[in-house]
Amino acid sequence: ILNVEQSPQSLHVQEGDSTNFTCSFPSSNFYALHWYRWETAKSPEALFVMTLNGDEKKKGRISATLNTKEGYSYLYIKGSQPEDSATYLCALYNTDKLIFGTGTRLQVFP
Amino acid sequence: SAVISQKPSRDICQRGTSLTIQCQVDSQVTMMFWYRQQPGQSLTLIATANQGSEATYESGFVIDKFPISRPNLTFSTLTVSNMSPEDSSIYLCSVDGGGVQETQYFGPGTRLLVL
């Protein structure tokens, strides 16, 4: 059974702070890692799909890195804003399926 | 991309009853997926639904409990049968963008509380 782990489980930061969280996964037979943002009462929104070791992707103030050899990905948010408050999910792509972590719940206080 | 709608958005049900959740996509897609997120747990795949064939269920999920229909390329339903409080979850449908490097697109979810 593949296990995808995310840490921390939750995070509270002040507006303007930068933050990061981790997704850990088995490094063997790697295909792709997805990051999603899920705001309450909305659909999970895709942020990144990462496939290559050393990949670094950026979308506005959010960026992500990937290390497939050691089995982890970091998501960074620079200068957090209250609208960044959401649950951030990572998911490992494996044989046509996504295996999700439990998510990191971020709350940004004004 | 794909736009997905789900009905109902939320419901409160009595134990022993059944609820059917509908998922509508704005374009034709081959594969549709049904997920569940129980409180404090990860988003877990229930089954994959292909049009014209029976759904493929993941370990721990059975057709008698979660029957799925896929009558055409834009629509699917998931029924949660003989509900118990443990079925209280968020249920999401999604579609595949196609390929390893494509994202999945999700509906807004159905929030179910079973009393």
PDB file of C-alpha atoms in Angstrom:
ATOM      1  CA  ILE A   1       0.000   0.000   0.000  1.00  0.00           C
ATOM      2  CA  LEU A   2       1.481   3.338  -1.079  1.00  0.00           C
ATOM      3  CA  ASN A   3       1.563   5.932   1.683  1.00  0.00           C
ATOM      4  CA  VAL A   4       1.669   9.669   1.041  1.00  0.00           C
ATOM      5  CA  GLU A   5       2.350  11.807   4.100  1.00  0.00           C
ATOM      6  CA  GLN A   6       2.048  15.525   4.582  1.00  0.00           C
ATOM      7  CA  SER A   7       3.356  17.731   7.364  1.00  0.00           C
ATOM      8  CA  PRO A   8       2.481  19.685   9.281  1.00  0.00           C
ATOM      9  CA  GLN A   9      -1.192  18.756   9.630  1.00  0.00           C
ATOM     10  CA  SER A  10      -2.110  22.403  10.207  1.00  0.00           C
ATOM     11  CA  LEU A  11      -0.396  25.750  10.201  1.00  0.00           C
ATOM     12  CA  HIS A  12      -1.377  29.209  11.431  1.00  0.00           C
ATOM     13  CA  VAL A  13       0.611  32.181  10.124  1.00  0.00           C
ATOM     14  CA  GLN A  14       0.309  35.948  10.062  1.00  0.00           C
ATOM     15  CA  GLU A  15      -0.357  37.837   6.865  1.00  0.00           C
ATOM     16  CA  GLY A  16       2.963  38.537   5.155  1.00  0.00           C
ATOM     17  CA  ASP A  17       4.760  35.503   6.583  1.00  0.00           C
ATOM     18  CA  SER A  18       6.283  32.989   4.212  1.00  0.00           C
ATOM     19  CA  THR A  19       5.600  29.344   4.872  1.00  0.00           C
ATOM     20  CA  ASN A  20       6.330  25.903   3.533  1.00  0.00           C
ATOM     21  CA  PHE A  21       5.102  22.380   3.988  1.00  0.00           C
ATOM     22  CA  THR A  22       6.199  18.894   3.013  1.00  0.00           C
ATOM     23  CA  CYS A  23       4.851  15.934   1.069  1.00  0.00           C
ATOM     24  CA  SER A  24       6.652  12.590   1.452  1.00  0.00           C
ATOM     25  CA  PHE A  25       6.101   9.577  -0.794  1.00  0.00           C
ATOM     26  CA  PRO A  26       7.751   6.276  -1.796  1.00  0.00           C
ATOM     27  CA  SER A  27      10.569   7.045  -4.219  1.00  0.00           C
ATOM     28  CA  SER A  28      10.330   3.818  -6.245  1.00  0.00           C
ATOM     29  CA  ASN A  29       8.301   3.688  -9.506  1.00  0.00           C
ATOM     30  CA  PHE A  30       7.633   7.417  -9.488  1.00  0.00           C
ATOM     31  CA  TYR A  31       5.454   8.893 -12.255  1.00  0.00           C
ATOM     32  CA  ALA A  32       4.129  12.245 -11.079  1.00  0.00           C
ATOM     33  CA  LEU A  33       3.213  14.292  -8.034  1.00  0.00           C
ATOM     34  CA  HIS A  34       0.231  16.638  -7.957  1.00  0.00           C
ATOM     35  CA  TRP A  35      -0.447  19.591  -5.663  1.00  0.00           C
ATOM     36  CA  TYR A  36      -3.995  20.886  -5.113  1.00  0.00           C
ATOM     37  CA  ARG A  37      -5.494  23.710  -3.095  1.00  0.00           C
ATOM     38  CA  TRP A  38      -8.895  23.036  -1.521  1.00  0.00           C
ATOM     39  CA  GLU A  39     -10.862  25.912  -0.084  1.00  0.00           C
ATOM     40  CA  THR A  40     -13.878  25.185   2.066  1.00  0.00           C
ATOM     41  CA  ALA A  41     -17.078  24.607   0.037  1.00  0.00           C
ATOM     42  CA  LYS A  42     -15.164  24.791  -3.263  1.00  0.00           C
ATOM     43  CA  SER A  43     -13.653  22.287  -5.678  1.00  0.00           C
ATOM     44  CA  PRO A  44     -10.028  21.259  -5.174  1.00  0.00           C
ATOM     45  CA  GLU A  45      -7.980  23.364  -7.574  1.00  0.00           C
ATOM     46  CA  ALA A  46      -4.893  22.047  -9.318  1.00  0.00           C
ATOM     47  CA  LEU A  47      -1.672  23.912  -8.570  1.00  0.00           C
ATOM     48  CA  PHE A  48       1.137  21.834 -10.040  1.00  0.00           C
ATOM     49  CA  VAL A  49       1.931  18.525 -11.685  1.00  0.00           C
ATOM     50  CA  MET A  50       5.570  17.622 -11.170  1.00  0.00           C
ATOM     51  CA  THR A  51       7.322  14.776 -12.933  1.00  0.00           C
ATOM     52  CA  LEU A  52      11.091  15.323 -13.050  1.00  0.00           C
ATOM     53  CA  ASN A  53      13.585  15.110 -10.204  1.00  0.00           C
ATOM     54  CA  GLY A  54      14.722  18.632  -9.408  1.00  0.00           C
ATOM     55  CA  ASP A  55      11.581  20.173 -10.917  1.00  0.00           C
ATOM     56  CA  GLU A  56      10.710  23.581  -9.584  1.00  0.00           C
ATOM     57  CA  LYS A  57       7.383  25.177 -10.514  1.00  0.00           C
ATOM     58  CA  LYS A  58       5.941  28.569  -9.672  1.00  0.00           C
ATOM     59  CA  LYS A  59       2.490  30.125  -9.796  1.00  0.00           C
ATOM     60  CA  GLY A  60       2.420  33.668  -8.434  1.00  0.00           C
ATOM     61  CA  ARG A  61       3.556  33.545  -4.808  1.00  0.00           C
ATOM     62  CA  ILE A  62       3.360  29.744  -4.650  1.00  0.00           C
ATOM     63  CA  SER A  63       6.188  27.461  -5.727  1.00  0.00           C
ATOM     64  CA  ALA A  64       7.022  23.798  -5.371  1.00  0.00           C
ATOM     65  CA  THR A  65      10.119  21.626  -5.628  1.00  0.00           C
ATOM     66  CA  LEU A  66      10.478  17.902  -6.201  1.00  0.00           C
ATOM     67  CA  ASN A  67      13.068  15.337  -5.116  1.00  0.00           C
ATOM     68  CA  THR A  68      12.127  11.943  -6.509  1.00  0.00           C
ATOM     69  CA  LYS A  69      15.311  10.211  -5.311  1.00  0.00           C
ATOM     70  CA  GLU A  70      14.551  10.871  -1.646  1.00  0.00           C
ATOM     71  CA  GLY A  71      10.775  10.992  -2.057  1.00  0.00           C
ATOM     72  CA  TYR A  72       9.661  14.471  -1.050  1.00  0.00           C
ATOM     73  CA  SER A  73       8.192  17.686  -2.398  1.00  0.00           C
ATOM     74  CA  TYR A  74       8.033  21.096  -0.757  1.00  0.00           C
ATOM     75  CA  LEU A  75       5.347  23.713  -1.323  1.00  0.00           C
ATOM     76  CA  TYR A  76       6.293  27.315  -0.525  1.00  0.00           C
ATOM     77  CA  ILE A  77       4.039  30.327  -0.133  1.00  0.00           C
ATOM     78  CA  LYS A  78       5.777  33.688  -0.110  1.00  0.00           C
ATOM     79  CA  GLY A  79       4.109  36.568   1.728  1.00  0.00           C
ATOM     80  CA  SER A  80       0.979  34.656   2.796  1.00  0.00           C
ATOM     81  CA  GLN A  81      -2.372  36.399   2.369  1.00  0.00           C
ATOM     82  CA  PRO A  82      -5.700  35.575   4.050  1.00  0.00           C
ATOM     83  CA  GLU A  83      -6.999  34.300   0.698  1.00  0.00           C
ATOM     84  CA  ASP A  84      -4.283  31.609   0.801  1.00  0.00           C
ATOM     85  CA  SER A  85      -6.179  29.978   3.678  1.00  0.00           C
ATOM     86  CA  ALA A  86      -7.070  26.492   2.439  1.00  0.00           C
ATOM     87  CA  THR A  87      -6.089  22.851   2.695  1.00  0.00           C
ATOM     88  CA  TYR A  88      -3.136  21.971   0.470  1.00  0.00           C
ATOM     89  CA  LEU A  89      -3.144  18.404  -0.817  1.00  0.00           C
ATOM     90  CA  CYS A  90      -0.440  16.461  -2.532  1.00  0.00           C
ATOM     91  CA  ALA A  91      -1.175  13.302  -4.494  1.00  0.00           C
ATOM     92  CA  LEU A  92       1.035  10.638  -6.001  1.00  0.00           C
ATOM     93  CA  TYR A  93       0.052   9.477  -9.469  1.00  0.00           C
ATOM     94  CA  ASN A  94       0.149   5.678  -9.661  1.00  0.00           C
ATOM     95  CA  THR A  95      -1.353   3.457 -12.393  1.00  0.00           C
ATOM     96  CA  ASP A  96      -4.094   5.872 -13.499  1.00  0.00           C
ATOM     97  CA  LYS A  97      -4.986   6.824  -9.918  1.00  0.00           C
ATOM     98  CA  LEU A  98      -4.124   9.565  -7.486  1.00  0.00           C
ATOM     99  CA  ILE A  99      -3.153   8.637  -3.930  1.00  0.00           C
ATOM    100  CA  PHE A 100      -3.650  11.621  -1.668  1.00  0.00           C
ATOM    101  CA  GLY A 101      -2.008  12.720   1.542  1.00  0.00           C
ATOM    102  CA  THR A 102      -4.135  13.981   4.420  1.00  0.00           C
ATOM    103  CA  GLY A 103      -3.346  17.591   3.578  1.00  0.00           C
ATOM    104  CA  THR A 104      -1.933  20.619   5.357  1.00  0.00           C
ATOM    105  CA  ARG A 105      -4.559  23.063   6.572  1.00  0.00           C
ATOM    106  CA  LEU A 106      -3.238  26.620   6.339  1.00  0.00           C
ATOM    107  CA  GLN A 107      -4.858  29.581   8.089  1.00  0.00           C
ATOM    108  CA  VAL A 108      -3.505  33.050   7.429  1.00  0.00           C
ATOM    109  CA  PHE A 109      -4.534  35.719   9.931  1.00  0.00           C
ATOM    110  CA  PRO A 110      -4.719  39.406   8.947  1.00  0.00           C
TER     111      PRO A 110
ATOM    112  CA  SER B   1     -10.161  21.932 -18.385  1.00  0.00           C
ATOM    113  CA  ALA B   2     -13.574  20.698 -17.283  1.00  0.00           C
ATOM    114  CA  VAL B   3     -16.375  22.196 -15.218  1.00  0.00           C
ATOM    115  CA  ILE B   4     -18.058  19.737 -12.897  1.00  0.00           C
ATOM    116  CA  SER B   5     -21.236  20.144 -10.889  1.00  0.00           C
ATOM    117  CA  GLN B   6     -22.582  17.897  -8.147  1.00  0.00           C
ATOM    118  CA  LYS B   7     -26.002  17.508  -6.561  1.00  0.00           C
ATOM    119  CA  PRO B   8     -26.852  17.728  -3.759  1.00  0.00           C
ATOM    120  CA  SER B   9     -24.214  20.008  -2.284  1.00  0.00           C
ATOM    121  CA  ARG B  10     -25.029  18.765   1.208  1.00  0.00           C
ATOM    122  CA  ASP B  11     -27.546  16.535   2.946  1.00  0.00           C
ATOM    123  CA  ILE B  12     -28.451  15.194   6.350  1.00  0.00           C
ATOM    124  CA  CYS B  13     -29.775  11.642   6.262  1.00  0.00           C
ATOM    125  CA  GLN B  14     -31.078   9.064   8.677  1.00  0.00           C
ATOM    126  CA  ARG B  15     -29.205   5.810   9.157  1.00  0.00           C
ATOM    127  CA  GLY B  16     -30.472   2.953   7.033  1.00  0.00           C
ATOM    128  CA  THR B  17     -31.509   5.182   4.130  1.00  0.00           C
ATOM    129  CA  SER B  18     -29.739   5.693   0.794  1.00  0.00           C
ATOM    130  CA  LEU B  19     -28.599   8.812  -1.022  1.00  0.00           C
ATOM    131  CA  THR B  20     -27.772   9.208  -4.704  1.00  0.00           C
ATOM    132  CA  ILE B  21     -25.218  11.848  -5.660  1.00  0.00           C
ATOM    133  CA  GLN B  22     -25.155  13.183  -9.207  1.00  0.00           C
ATOM    134  CA  CYS B  23     -22.105  14.401 -11.098  1.00  0.00           C
ATOM    135  CA  GLN B  24     -22.367  16.347 -14.371  1.00  0.00           C
ATOM    136  CA  VAL B  25     -19.408  17.353 -16.578  1.00  0.00           C
ATOM    137  CA  ASP B  26     -19.501  20.036 -19.250  1.00  0.00           C
ATOM    138  CA  SER B  27     -17.582  17.898 -21.757  1.00  0.00           C
ATOM    139  CA  GLN B  28     -17.352  14.254 -22.726  1.00  0.00           C
ATOM    140  CA  VAL B  29     -14.826  12.296 -20.690  1.00  0.00           C
ATOM    141  CA  THR B  30     -13.800   8.668 -20.631  1.00  0.00           C
ATOM    142  CA  MET B  31     -13.002   8.162 -16.973  1.00  0.00           C
ATOM    143  CA  MET B  32     -14.796   9.569 -13.961  1.00  0.00           C
ATOM    144  CA  PHE B  33     -13.681   9.031 -10.389  1.00  0.00           C
ATOM    145  CA  TRP B  34     -15.520   9.017  -7.075  1.00  0.00           C
ATOM    146  CA  TYR B  35     -13.680   9.932  -3.867  1.00  0.00           C
ATOM    147  CA  ARG B  36     -14.566  10.144  -0.217  1.00  0.00           C
ATOM    148  CA  GLN B  37     -12.986  12.177   2.537  1.00  0.00           C
ATOM    149  CA  GLN B  38     -13.962  11.130   6.033  1.00  0.00           C
ATOM    150  CA  PRO B  39     -13.258  13.618   8.840  1.00  0.00           C
ATOM    151  CA  GLY B  40      -9.513  13.863   9.469  1.00  0.00           C
ATOM    152  CA  GLN B  41      -8.690  11.409   6.699  1.00  0.00           C
ATOM    153  CA  SER B  42      -7.185  11.717   3.251  1.00  0.00           C
ATOM    154  CA  LEU B  43      -9.169  11.896   0.049  1.00  0.00           C
ATOM    155  CA  THR B  44      -9.693   8.220  -0.826  1.00  0.00           C
ATOM    156  CA  LEU B  45     -10.669   6.784  -4.194  1.00  0.00           C
ATOM    157  CA  ILE B  46     -13.874   4.743  -4.058  1.00  0.00           C
ATOM    158  CA  ALA B  47     -14.126   3.668  -7.686  1.00  0.00           C
ATOM    159  CA  THR B  48     -13.416   4.513 -11.295  1.00  0.00           C
ATOM    160  CA  ALA B  49     -16.394   4.705 -13.646  1.00  0.00           C
ATOM    161  CA  ASN B  50     -16.005   4.188 -17.383  1.00  0.00           C
ATOM    162  CA  GLN B  51     -18.940   4.639 -19.716  1.00  0.00           C
ATOM    163  CA  GLY B  52     -20.289   1.344 -20.984  1.00  0.00           C
ATOM    164  CA  SER B  53     -18.643  -0.877 -18.412  1.00  0.00           C
ATOM    165  CA  GLU B  54     -18.978  -1.694 -14.740  1.00  0.00           C
ATOM    166  CA  ALA B  55     -17.168   0.529 -12.287  1.00  0.00           C
ATOM    167  CA  THR B  56     -13.859  -0.644 -10.846  1.00  0.00           C
ATOM    168  CA  TYR B  57     -13.851  -0.491  -7.048  1.00  0.00           C
ATOM    169  CA  GLU B  58     -10.862   0.046  -4.806  1.00  0.00           C
ATOM    170  CA  SER B  59     -10.017  -2.242  -1.930  1.00  0.00           C
ATOM    171  CA  GLY B  60     -12.457  -1.754   0.906  1.00  0.00           C
ATOM    172  CA  PHE B  61     -15.332  -0.542  -1.277  1.00  0.00           C
ATOM    173  CA  VAL B  62     -18.047  -2.777  -2.743  1.00  0.00           C
ATOM    174  CA  ILE B  63     -20.741  -2.343  -5.344  1.00  0.00           C
ATOM    175  CA  ASP B  64     -23.579  -3.258  -2.981  1.00  0.00           C
ATOM    176  CA  LYS B  65     -22.665  -0.363  -0.700  1.00  0.00           C
ATOM    177  CA  PHE B  66     -21.666   2.165  -3.379  1.00  0.00           C
ATOM    178  CA  PRO B  67     -23.464   1.358  -6.653  1.00  0.00           C
ATOM    179  CA  ILE B  68     -22.362   3.608  -9.510  1.00  0.00           C
ATOM    180  CA  SER B  69     -24.040   4.394 -12.801  1.00  0.00           C
ATOM    181  CA  ARG B  70     -22.361   5.864 -15.872  1.00  0.00           C
ATOM    182  CA  PRO B  71     -25.054   6.145 -18.530  1.00  0.00           C
ATOM    183  CA  ASN B  72     -23.140   8.495 -20.849  1.00  0.00           C
ATOM    184  CA  LEU B  73     -19.872  10.388 -21.247  1.00  0.00           C
ATOM    185  CA  THR B  74     -20.952  13.451 -19.233  1.00  0.00           C
ATOM    186  CA  PHE B  75     -22.837  12.030 -16.243  1.00  0.00           C
ATOM    187  CA  SER B  76     -22.431   9.625 -13.337  1.00  0.00           C
ATOM    188  CA  THR B  77     -24.172   8.836 -10.076  1.00  0.00           C
ATOM    189  CA  LEU B  78     -22.898   7.354  -6.824  1.00  0.00           C
ATOM    190  CA  THR B  79     -25.366   5.882  -4.348  1.00  0.00           C
ATOM    191  CA  VAL B  80     -24.445   5.503  -0.693  1.00  0.00           C
ATOM    192  CA  SER B  81     -26.653   2.630   0.455  1.00  0.00           C
ATOM    193  CA  ASN B  82     -27.927   1.642   3.879  1.00  0.00           C
ATOM    194  CA  MET B  83     -26.096   4.544   5.457  1.00  0.00           C
ATOM    195  CA  SER B  84     -24.510   4.585   8.885  1.00  0.00           C
ATOM    196  CA  PRO B  85     -22.855   7.490  10.740  1.00  0.00           C
ATOM    197  CA  GLU B  86     -19.464   6.213   9.451  1.00  0.00           C
ATOM    198  CA  ASP B  87     -20.574   7.242   5.957  1.00  0.00           C
ATOM    199  CA  SER B  88     -20.569  10.904   7.015  1.00  0.00           C
ATOM    200  CA  SER B  89     -18.032  12.348   4.600  1.00  0.00           C
ATOM    201  CA  ILE B  90     -17.424  14.659   1.714  1.00  0.00           C
ATOM    202  CA  TYR B  91     -17.988  12.834  -1.575  1.00  0.00           C
ATOM    203  CA  LEU B  92     -16.280  14.212  -4.672  1.00  0.00           C
ATOM    204  CA  CYS B  93     -16.367  13.272  -8.309  1.00  0.00           C
ATOM    205  CA  SER B  94     -13.546  14.079 -10.661  1.00  0.00           C
ATOM    206  CA  VAL B  95     -12.451  13.599 -14.251  1.00  0.00           C
ATOM    207  CA  ASP B  96      -9.046  12.886 -15.687  1.00  0.00           C
ATOM    208  CA  GLY B  97      -7.311  15.499 -17.826  1.00  0.00           C
ATOM    209  CA  GLY B  98      -5.667  12.566 -19.604  1.00  0.00           C
ATOM    210  CA  GLY B  99      -2.109  11.304 -19.139  1.00  0.00           C
ATOM    211  CA  VAL B 100       0.481  11.260 -16.402  1.00  0.00           C
ATOM    212  CA  GLN B 101       1.141  14.981 -16.603  1.00  0.00           C
ATOM    213  CA  GLU B 102      -2.486  16.075 -16.584  1.00  0.00           C
ATOM    214  CA  THR B 103      -4.374  17.225 -13.534  1.00  0.00           C
ATOM    215  CA  GLN B 104      -7.699  15.907 -12.372  1.00  0.00           C
ATOM    216  CA  TYR B 105     -10.662  18.266 -12.221  1.00  0.00           C
ATOM    217  CA  PHE B 106     -12.964  18.007  -9.260  1.00  0.00           C
ATOM    218  CA  GLY B 107     -16.543  18.818  -8.488  1.00  0.00           C
ATOM    219  CA  PRO B 108     -17.386  20.952  -5.434  1.00  0.00           C
ATOM    220  CA  GLY B 109     -18.320  17.920  -3.353  1.00  0.00           C
ATOM    221  CA  THR B 110     -21.361  16.620  -1.496  1.00  0.00           C
ATOM    222  CA  ARG B 111     -21.215  17.007   2.268  1.00  0.00           C
ATOM    223  CA  LEU B 112     -23.130  14.159   3.870  1.00  0.00           C
ATOM    224  CA  LEU B 113     -24.053  13.824   7.526  1.00  0.00           C
ATOM    225  CA  VAL B 114     -25.691  10.610   8.661  1.00  0.00           C
ATOM    226  CA  LEU B 115     -27.525  10.683  11.981  1.00  0.00           C
TER     227      LEU B 115
END
